[in-house]
Coordinates of C-alpha atoms (C1' of nucleotides) in Angstrom, one line a residue:
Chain A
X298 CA -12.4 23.2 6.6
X299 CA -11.7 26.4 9.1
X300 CA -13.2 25.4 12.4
X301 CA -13.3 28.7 15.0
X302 CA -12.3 27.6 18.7
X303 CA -12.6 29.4 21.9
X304 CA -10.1 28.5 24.5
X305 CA -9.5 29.7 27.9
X306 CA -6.1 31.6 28.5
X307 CA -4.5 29.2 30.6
X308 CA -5.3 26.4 27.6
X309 CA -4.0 29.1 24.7
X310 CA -0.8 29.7 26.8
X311 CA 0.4 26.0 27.5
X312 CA -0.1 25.4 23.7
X313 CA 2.2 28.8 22.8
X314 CA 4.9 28.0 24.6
X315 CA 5.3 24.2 23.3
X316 CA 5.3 26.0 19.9
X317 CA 7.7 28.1 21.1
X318 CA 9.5 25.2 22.7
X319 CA 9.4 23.9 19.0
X320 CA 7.2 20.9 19.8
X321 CA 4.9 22.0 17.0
X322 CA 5.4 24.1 14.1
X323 CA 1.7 26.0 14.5
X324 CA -1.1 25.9 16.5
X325 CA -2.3 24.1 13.7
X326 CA -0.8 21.0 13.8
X327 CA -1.2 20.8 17.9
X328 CA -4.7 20.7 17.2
X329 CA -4.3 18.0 14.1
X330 CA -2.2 15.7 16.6
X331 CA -4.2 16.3 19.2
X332 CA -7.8 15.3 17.4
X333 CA -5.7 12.8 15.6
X334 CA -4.5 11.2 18.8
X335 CA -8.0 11.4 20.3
X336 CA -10.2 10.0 17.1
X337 CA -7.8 7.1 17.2
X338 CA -8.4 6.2 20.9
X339 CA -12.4 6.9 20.6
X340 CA -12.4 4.3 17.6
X341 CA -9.9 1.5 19.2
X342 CA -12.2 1.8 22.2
X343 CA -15.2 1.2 20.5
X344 CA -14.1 -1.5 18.3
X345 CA -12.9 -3.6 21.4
X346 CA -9.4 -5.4 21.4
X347 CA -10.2 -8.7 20.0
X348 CA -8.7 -8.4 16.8
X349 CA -5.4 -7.7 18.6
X350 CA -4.4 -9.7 21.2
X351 CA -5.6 -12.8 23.1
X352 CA -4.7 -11.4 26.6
X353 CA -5.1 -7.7 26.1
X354 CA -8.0 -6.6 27.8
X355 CA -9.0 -3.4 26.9
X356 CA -7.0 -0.4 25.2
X357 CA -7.0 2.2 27.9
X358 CA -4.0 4.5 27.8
X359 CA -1.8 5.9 24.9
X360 CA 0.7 3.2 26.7
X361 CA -0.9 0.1 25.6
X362 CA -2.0 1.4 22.6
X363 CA 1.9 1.5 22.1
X364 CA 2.6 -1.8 23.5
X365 CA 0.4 -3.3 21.8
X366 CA 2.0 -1.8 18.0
X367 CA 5.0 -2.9 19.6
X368 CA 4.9 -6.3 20.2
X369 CA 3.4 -7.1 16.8
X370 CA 5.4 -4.9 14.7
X371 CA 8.9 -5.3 16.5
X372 CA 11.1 -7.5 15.3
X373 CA 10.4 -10.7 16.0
X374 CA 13.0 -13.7 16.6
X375 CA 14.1 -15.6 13.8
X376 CA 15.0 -18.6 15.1
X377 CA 11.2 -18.6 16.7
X378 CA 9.6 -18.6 12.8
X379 CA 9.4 -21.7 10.4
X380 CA 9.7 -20.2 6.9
X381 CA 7.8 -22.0 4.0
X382 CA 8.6 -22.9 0.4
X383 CA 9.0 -19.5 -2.1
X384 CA 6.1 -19.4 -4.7
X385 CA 6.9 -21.3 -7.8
X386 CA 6.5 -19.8 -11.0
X387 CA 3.1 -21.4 -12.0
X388 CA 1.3 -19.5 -8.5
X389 CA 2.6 -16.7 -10.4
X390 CA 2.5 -16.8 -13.8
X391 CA -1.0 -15.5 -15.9
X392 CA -2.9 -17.4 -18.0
X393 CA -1.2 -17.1 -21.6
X394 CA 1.9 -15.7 -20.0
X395 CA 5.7 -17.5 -20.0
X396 CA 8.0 -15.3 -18.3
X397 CA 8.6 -13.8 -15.1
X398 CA 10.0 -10.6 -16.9
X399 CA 6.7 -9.5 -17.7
X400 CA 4.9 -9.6 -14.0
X401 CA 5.1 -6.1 -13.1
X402 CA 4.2 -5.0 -10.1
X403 CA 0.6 -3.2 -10.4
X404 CA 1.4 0.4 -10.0
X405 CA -0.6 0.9 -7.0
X406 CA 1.6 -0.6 -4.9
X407 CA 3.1 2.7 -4.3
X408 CA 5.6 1.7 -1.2
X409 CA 7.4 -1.1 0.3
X410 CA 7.0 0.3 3.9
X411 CA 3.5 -1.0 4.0
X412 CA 4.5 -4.1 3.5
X413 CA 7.5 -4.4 5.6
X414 CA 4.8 -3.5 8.4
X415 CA 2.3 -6.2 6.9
X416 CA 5.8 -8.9 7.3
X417 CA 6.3 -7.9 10.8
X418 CA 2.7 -8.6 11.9
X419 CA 2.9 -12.2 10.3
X420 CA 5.9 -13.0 11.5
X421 CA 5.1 -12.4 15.3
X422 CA 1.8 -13.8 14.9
X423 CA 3.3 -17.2 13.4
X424 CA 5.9 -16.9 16.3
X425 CA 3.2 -16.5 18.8
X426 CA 1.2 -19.5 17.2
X427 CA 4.1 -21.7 16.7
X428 CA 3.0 -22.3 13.2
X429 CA 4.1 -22.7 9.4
X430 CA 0.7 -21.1 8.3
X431 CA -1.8 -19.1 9.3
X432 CA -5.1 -18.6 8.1
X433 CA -4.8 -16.0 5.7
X434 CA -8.0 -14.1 6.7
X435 CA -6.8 -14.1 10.3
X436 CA -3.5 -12.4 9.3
X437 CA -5.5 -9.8 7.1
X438 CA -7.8 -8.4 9.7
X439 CA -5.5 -8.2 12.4
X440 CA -2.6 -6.7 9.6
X441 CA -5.8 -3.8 8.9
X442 CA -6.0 -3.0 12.5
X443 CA -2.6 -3.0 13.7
X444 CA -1.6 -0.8 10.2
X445 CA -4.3 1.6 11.2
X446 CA -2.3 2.0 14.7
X447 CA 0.9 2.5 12.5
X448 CA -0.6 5.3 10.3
X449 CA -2.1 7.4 13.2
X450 CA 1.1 6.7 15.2
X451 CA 3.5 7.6 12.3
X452 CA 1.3 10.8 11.1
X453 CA 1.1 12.3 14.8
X454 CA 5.1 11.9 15.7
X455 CA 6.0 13.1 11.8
X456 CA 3.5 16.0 12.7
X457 CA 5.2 16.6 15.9
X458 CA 9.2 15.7 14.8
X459 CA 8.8 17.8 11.2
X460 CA 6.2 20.0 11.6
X461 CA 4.7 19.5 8.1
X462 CA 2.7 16.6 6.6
X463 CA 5.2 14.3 5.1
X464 CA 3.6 10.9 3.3
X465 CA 5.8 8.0 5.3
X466 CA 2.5 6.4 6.3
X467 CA 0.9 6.4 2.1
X468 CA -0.5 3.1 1.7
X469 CA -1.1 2.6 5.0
X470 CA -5.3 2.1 6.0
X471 CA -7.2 4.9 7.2
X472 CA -8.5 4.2 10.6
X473 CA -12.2 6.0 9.0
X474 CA -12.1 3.6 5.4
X475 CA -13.2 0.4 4.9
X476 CA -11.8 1.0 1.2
X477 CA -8.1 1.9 2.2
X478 CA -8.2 -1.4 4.5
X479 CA -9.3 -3.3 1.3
X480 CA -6.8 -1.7 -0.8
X481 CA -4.4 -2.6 1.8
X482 CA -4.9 -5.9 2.1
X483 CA -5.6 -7.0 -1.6
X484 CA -2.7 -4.7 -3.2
X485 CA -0.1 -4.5 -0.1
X486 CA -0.9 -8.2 1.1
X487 CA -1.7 -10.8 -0.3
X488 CA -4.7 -13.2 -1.5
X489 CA -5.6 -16.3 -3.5
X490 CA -7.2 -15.9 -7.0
X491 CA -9.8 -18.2 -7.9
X492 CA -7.4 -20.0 -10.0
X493 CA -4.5 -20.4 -7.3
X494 CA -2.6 -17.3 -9.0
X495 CA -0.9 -15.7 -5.6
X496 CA -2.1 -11.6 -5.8
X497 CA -1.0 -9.2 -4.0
X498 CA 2.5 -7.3 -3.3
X499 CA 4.0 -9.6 0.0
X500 CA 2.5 -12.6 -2.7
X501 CA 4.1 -11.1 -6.1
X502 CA 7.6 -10.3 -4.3
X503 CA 7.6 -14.1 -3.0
X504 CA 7.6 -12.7 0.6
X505 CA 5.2 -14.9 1.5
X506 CA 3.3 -18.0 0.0
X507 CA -0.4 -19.5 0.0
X508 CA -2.3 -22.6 -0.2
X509 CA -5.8 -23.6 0.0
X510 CA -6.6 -26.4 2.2
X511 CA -9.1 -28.8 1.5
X512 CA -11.7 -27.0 3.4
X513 CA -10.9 -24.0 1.2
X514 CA -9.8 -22.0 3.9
X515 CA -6.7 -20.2 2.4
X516 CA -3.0 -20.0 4.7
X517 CA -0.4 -17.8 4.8
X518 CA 3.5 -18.5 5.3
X519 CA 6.5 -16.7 5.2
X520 CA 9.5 -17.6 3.0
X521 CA 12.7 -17.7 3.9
X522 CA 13.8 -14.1 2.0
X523 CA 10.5 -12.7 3.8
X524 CA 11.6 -13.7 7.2
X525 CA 15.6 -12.0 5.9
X526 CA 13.7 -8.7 4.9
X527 CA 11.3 -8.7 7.9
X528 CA 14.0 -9.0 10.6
X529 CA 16.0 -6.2 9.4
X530 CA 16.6 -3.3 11.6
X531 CA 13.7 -0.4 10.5
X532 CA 14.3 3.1 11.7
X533 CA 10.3 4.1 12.2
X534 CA 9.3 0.4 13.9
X535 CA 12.4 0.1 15.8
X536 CA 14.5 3.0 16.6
X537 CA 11.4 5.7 16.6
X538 CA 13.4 7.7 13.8
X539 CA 10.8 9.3 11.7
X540 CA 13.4 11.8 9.3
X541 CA 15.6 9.5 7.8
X542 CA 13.3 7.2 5.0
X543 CA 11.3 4.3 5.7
X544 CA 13.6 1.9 5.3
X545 CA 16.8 1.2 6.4
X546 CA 20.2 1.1 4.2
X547 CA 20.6 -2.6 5.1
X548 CA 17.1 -2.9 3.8
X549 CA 16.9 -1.2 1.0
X550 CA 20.1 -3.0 -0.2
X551 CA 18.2 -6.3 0.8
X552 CA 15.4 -5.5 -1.5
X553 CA 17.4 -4.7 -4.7
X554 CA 19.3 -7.6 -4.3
X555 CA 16.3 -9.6 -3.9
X556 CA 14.4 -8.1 -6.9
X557 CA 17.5 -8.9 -9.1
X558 CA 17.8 -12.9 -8.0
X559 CA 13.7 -13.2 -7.7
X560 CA 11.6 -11.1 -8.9
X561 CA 12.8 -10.3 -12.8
X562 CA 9.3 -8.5 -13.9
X563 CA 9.9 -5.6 -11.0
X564 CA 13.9 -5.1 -11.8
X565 CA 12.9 -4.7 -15.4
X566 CA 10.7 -2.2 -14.2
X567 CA 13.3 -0.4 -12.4
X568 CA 15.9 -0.5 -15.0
X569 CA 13.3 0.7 -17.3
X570 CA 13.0 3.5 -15.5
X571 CA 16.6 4.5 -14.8
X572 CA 17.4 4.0 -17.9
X573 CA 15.2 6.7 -19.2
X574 CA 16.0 9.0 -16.4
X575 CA 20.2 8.5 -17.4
X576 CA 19.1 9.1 -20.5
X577 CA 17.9 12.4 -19.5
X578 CA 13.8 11.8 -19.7
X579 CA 13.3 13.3 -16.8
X580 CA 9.4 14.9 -16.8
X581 CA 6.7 12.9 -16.3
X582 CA 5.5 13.4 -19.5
X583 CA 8.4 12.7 -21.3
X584 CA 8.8 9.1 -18.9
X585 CA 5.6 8.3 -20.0
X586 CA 5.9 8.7 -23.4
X587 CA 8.9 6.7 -23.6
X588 CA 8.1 4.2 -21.3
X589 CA 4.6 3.5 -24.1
X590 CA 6.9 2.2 -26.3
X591 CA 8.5 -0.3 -24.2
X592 CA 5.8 -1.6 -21.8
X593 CA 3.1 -3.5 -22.9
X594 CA 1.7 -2.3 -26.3
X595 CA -2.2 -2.9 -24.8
X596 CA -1.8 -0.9 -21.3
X597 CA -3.5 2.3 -22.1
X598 CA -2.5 6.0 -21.2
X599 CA -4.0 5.4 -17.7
X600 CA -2.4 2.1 -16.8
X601 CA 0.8 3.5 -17.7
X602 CA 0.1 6.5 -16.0
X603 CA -0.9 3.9 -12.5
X604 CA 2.8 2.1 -13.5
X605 CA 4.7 5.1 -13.7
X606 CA 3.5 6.5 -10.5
X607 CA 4.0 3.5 -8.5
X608 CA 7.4 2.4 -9.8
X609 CA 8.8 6.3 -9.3
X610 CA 7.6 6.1 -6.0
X611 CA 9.2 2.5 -5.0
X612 CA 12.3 3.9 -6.7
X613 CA 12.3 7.3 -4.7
X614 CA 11.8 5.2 -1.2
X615 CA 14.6 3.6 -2.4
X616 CA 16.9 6.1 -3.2
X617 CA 17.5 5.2 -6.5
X618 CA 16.2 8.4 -7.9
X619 CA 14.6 11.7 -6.4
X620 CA 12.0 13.8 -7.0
X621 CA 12.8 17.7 -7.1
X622 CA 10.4 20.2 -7.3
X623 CA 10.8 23.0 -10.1
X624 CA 7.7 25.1 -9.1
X625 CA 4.2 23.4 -9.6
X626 CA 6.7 20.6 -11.6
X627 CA 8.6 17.9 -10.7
X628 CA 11.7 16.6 -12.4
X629 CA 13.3 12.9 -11.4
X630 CA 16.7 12.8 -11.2
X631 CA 18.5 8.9 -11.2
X632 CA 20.4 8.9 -7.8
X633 CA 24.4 8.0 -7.3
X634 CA 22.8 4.2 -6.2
X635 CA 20.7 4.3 -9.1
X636 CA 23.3 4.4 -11.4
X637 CA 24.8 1.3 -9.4
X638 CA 22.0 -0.4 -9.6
X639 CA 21.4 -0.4 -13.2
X640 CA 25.4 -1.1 -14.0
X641 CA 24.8 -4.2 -12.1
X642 CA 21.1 -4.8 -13.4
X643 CA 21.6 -4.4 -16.9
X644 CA 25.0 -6.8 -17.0
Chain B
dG159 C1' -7.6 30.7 -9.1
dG160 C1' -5.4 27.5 -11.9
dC161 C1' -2.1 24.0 -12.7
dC162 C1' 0.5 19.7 -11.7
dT163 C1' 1.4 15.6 -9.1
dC164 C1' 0.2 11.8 -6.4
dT165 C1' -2.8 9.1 -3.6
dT166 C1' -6.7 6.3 -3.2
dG167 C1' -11.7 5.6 -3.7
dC168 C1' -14.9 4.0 -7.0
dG169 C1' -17.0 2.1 -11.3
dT170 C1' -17.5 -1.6 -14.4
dG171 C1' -17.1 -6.0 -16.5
dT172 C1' -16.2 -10.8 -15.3
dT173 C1' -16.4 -14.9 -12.6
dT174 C1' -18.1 -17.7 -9.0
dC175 C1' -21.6 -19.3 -6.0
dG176 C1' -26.2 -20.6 -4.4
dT177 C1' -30.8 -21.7 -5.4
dC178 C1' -34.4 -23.6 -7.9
Chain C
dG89 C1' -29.0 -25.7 -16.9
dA90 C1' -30.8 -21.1 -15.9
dC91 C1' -30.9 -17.2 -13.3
dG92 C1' -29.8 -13.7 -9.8
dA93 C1' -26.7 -12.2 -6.3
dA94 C1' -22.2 -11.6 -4.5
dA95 C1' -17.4 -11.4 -4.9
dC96 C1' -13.5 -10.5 -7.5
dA97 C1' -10.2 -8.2 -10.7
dC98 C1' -8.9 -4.5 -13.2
dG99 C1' -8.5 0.0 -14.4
dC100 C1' -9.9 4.9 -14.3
dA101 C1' -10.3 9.4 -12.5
dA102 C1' -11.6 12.4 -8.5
dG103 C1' -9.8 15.2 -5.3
dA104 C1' -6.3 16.7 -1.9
dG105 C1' -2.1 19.0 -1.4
dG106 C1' 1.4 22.0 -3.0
dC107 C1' 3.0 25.6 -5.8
dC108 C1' 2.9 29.8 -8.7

DNA sequence: GGCCTCTTGCGTGTTTCGTC
DNA sequence: GACGAAACACGCAAGAGGCC
């Protein structure tokens, strides 16, 4: 939508020279930030501070807006968490299904970043409540509102830092969608099916683990190889350092090695993949073709379509492949770590 | 204007819950 | 036990963004 603004001089000319400056690659995206920044403190306002911290009063200034991310998505200390026990196989495992090889992740879990962030928050809040669980709806709601804060923080400084729209806060919620904070939490998260089967991406890595109590309130813990991933250095939560990936080397390397000890149905995934891609399958349409015949025979065009997607794009945050655009196409191309990864994964 | 890719909102069928 | 309402689980496809 083109929106035609009249501004006096003295307004016009501050805004021109921090483009100049390089602050901003248009007059463009100084007004994006600038509404973004704005739309995000008119909602907080109005929605009160409850959610986020018992002795916050109420969000005034930019500065405790930032505080307030801060302290919940900061690292928190180790030593202050107790870790629970890692999911066994039967809070995992589908009805009619043996094997761990075949619990891929569901392909809209399109990034890990989302739930590194999701980690951090339930780590400090079980260090602030000196607990071994949480209740898991307490942990959601507060997770929705502080990932909001994330995705409006991460979009204005990537806006500012790069000057274009790059996708570091995708599967992050919308501050203006309930839908994107119920994707978050049900996809990204974690819940408890019916039938105790853990759901949800923090649940299927075996991040995290849930009971129900006997008053059917369902808890939340973190295990010990959550707490290892969570407390690793992050470039965006910790060092402000928006251009270099959304995870760090120490953490990517975590999660590959963790995949290959714990979580066989996403490595088969990924060597799945990179296989195809050494192989030289390198269009989408080619990937999916071949991956038809080796994924389950009843997933349909669409579901491996959703599979696809989402393991290409944990891959590419990974650096195990890239994506390079030829035109309105893009090819992917297995990365130097890649072809690591699937000489040690496929030993 | 049209095409391709990717993200994410929505539709639909199934299951569970509450009430009578 | 029957029924309707609500919640859940899964999967699809609309639409935004980027490019020619």
């Amino acid at each position: 939508m083109k929106l035609l603004l009249v501004l006096p001089n003295s307004i016009f000319n501050k805004i021109q020279q921090l483009i100049e400056s390089g602050k901003y690659a248009s007059s463009s995206d100084f007004f994006i930030a600038a509404v973004e920044n704005q739309l995000l403190l008119e909602t907080t306002l109005s929605k009160g501070t409850d959610v986020v911290l018992p002795d916050t009063d109420t969000i005034t200034s930019e500065k405790t807006r930032e505080d307030i991310v801060k302290r919940f998505v900061l690292k928190p200390g180790k030593e202050l968490i107790k870790t629970v026990a890692t999911p066994l196989p039967e809070q995992l495992l589908y009805p009619g299904s043996d094997s761990e090889n075949d619990l891929f992740l569901w392909g809209q879990i399109n990034r890990i970043f989302p739930m590194k962030v999701g980690l951090r928050i339930l780590a400090n809040l079980l260090a602030e409540k000196n607990e071994q669980y949480i209740e898991l709806d307490e942990f959601t709601e507060k997770a929705v509102e502080l990932a909001k804060l994330v995705r409006s923080r991460l979009m204005a400084e990537t806006l500012q830092i790069t000057g274009k729209k790059d996708s570091l806060w995708s599967g992050l919620p919308s501050e203006d969608s309930d839908k994107s904070a119920s994707r978050y939490k049900m996809q990204f998260l974690a819940y408890l099916r019916k039938d105790g089967i853990i759901e949800g991406g923090l649940g299927r890595l075996k991040f995290v683990n849930l009971k129900r109590e006997e008053n059917r309130k369902t808890h939340i813990g973190i295990t010990e190889k959550g707490l290892e991933f969570c407390v690793l250095e992050n470039p965006i939560l910790d060092a402000g350092v928006y251009n270099s990936g959304s995870l760090s080397e120490e953490g990517r390397q975590f999660y590959l090695r963790h995949i290959s000890s714990e979580v066989p149905g996403e490595t088969r995934a990924f060597v799945d993949v990179l296989s195809l891609l050494k192989e030289g399958k390198n269009s989408q349409s080619s990937l999916n073709r071949e991956l038809r015949k080796i994924w389950p025979k009843n997933w349909s065009g669409a579901v491996i379509n959703t599979q696809r997607n989402g393991t290409v794009s944990r891959l590419a945050e990974l650096s195990l492949m890239e994506k390079i655009k030829n035109g309105i196409e893009v090819e992917y191309r297995i990365s130097k770590t890649g072809i690591d990864f699937l000489a040690k994964g496929t030993k």
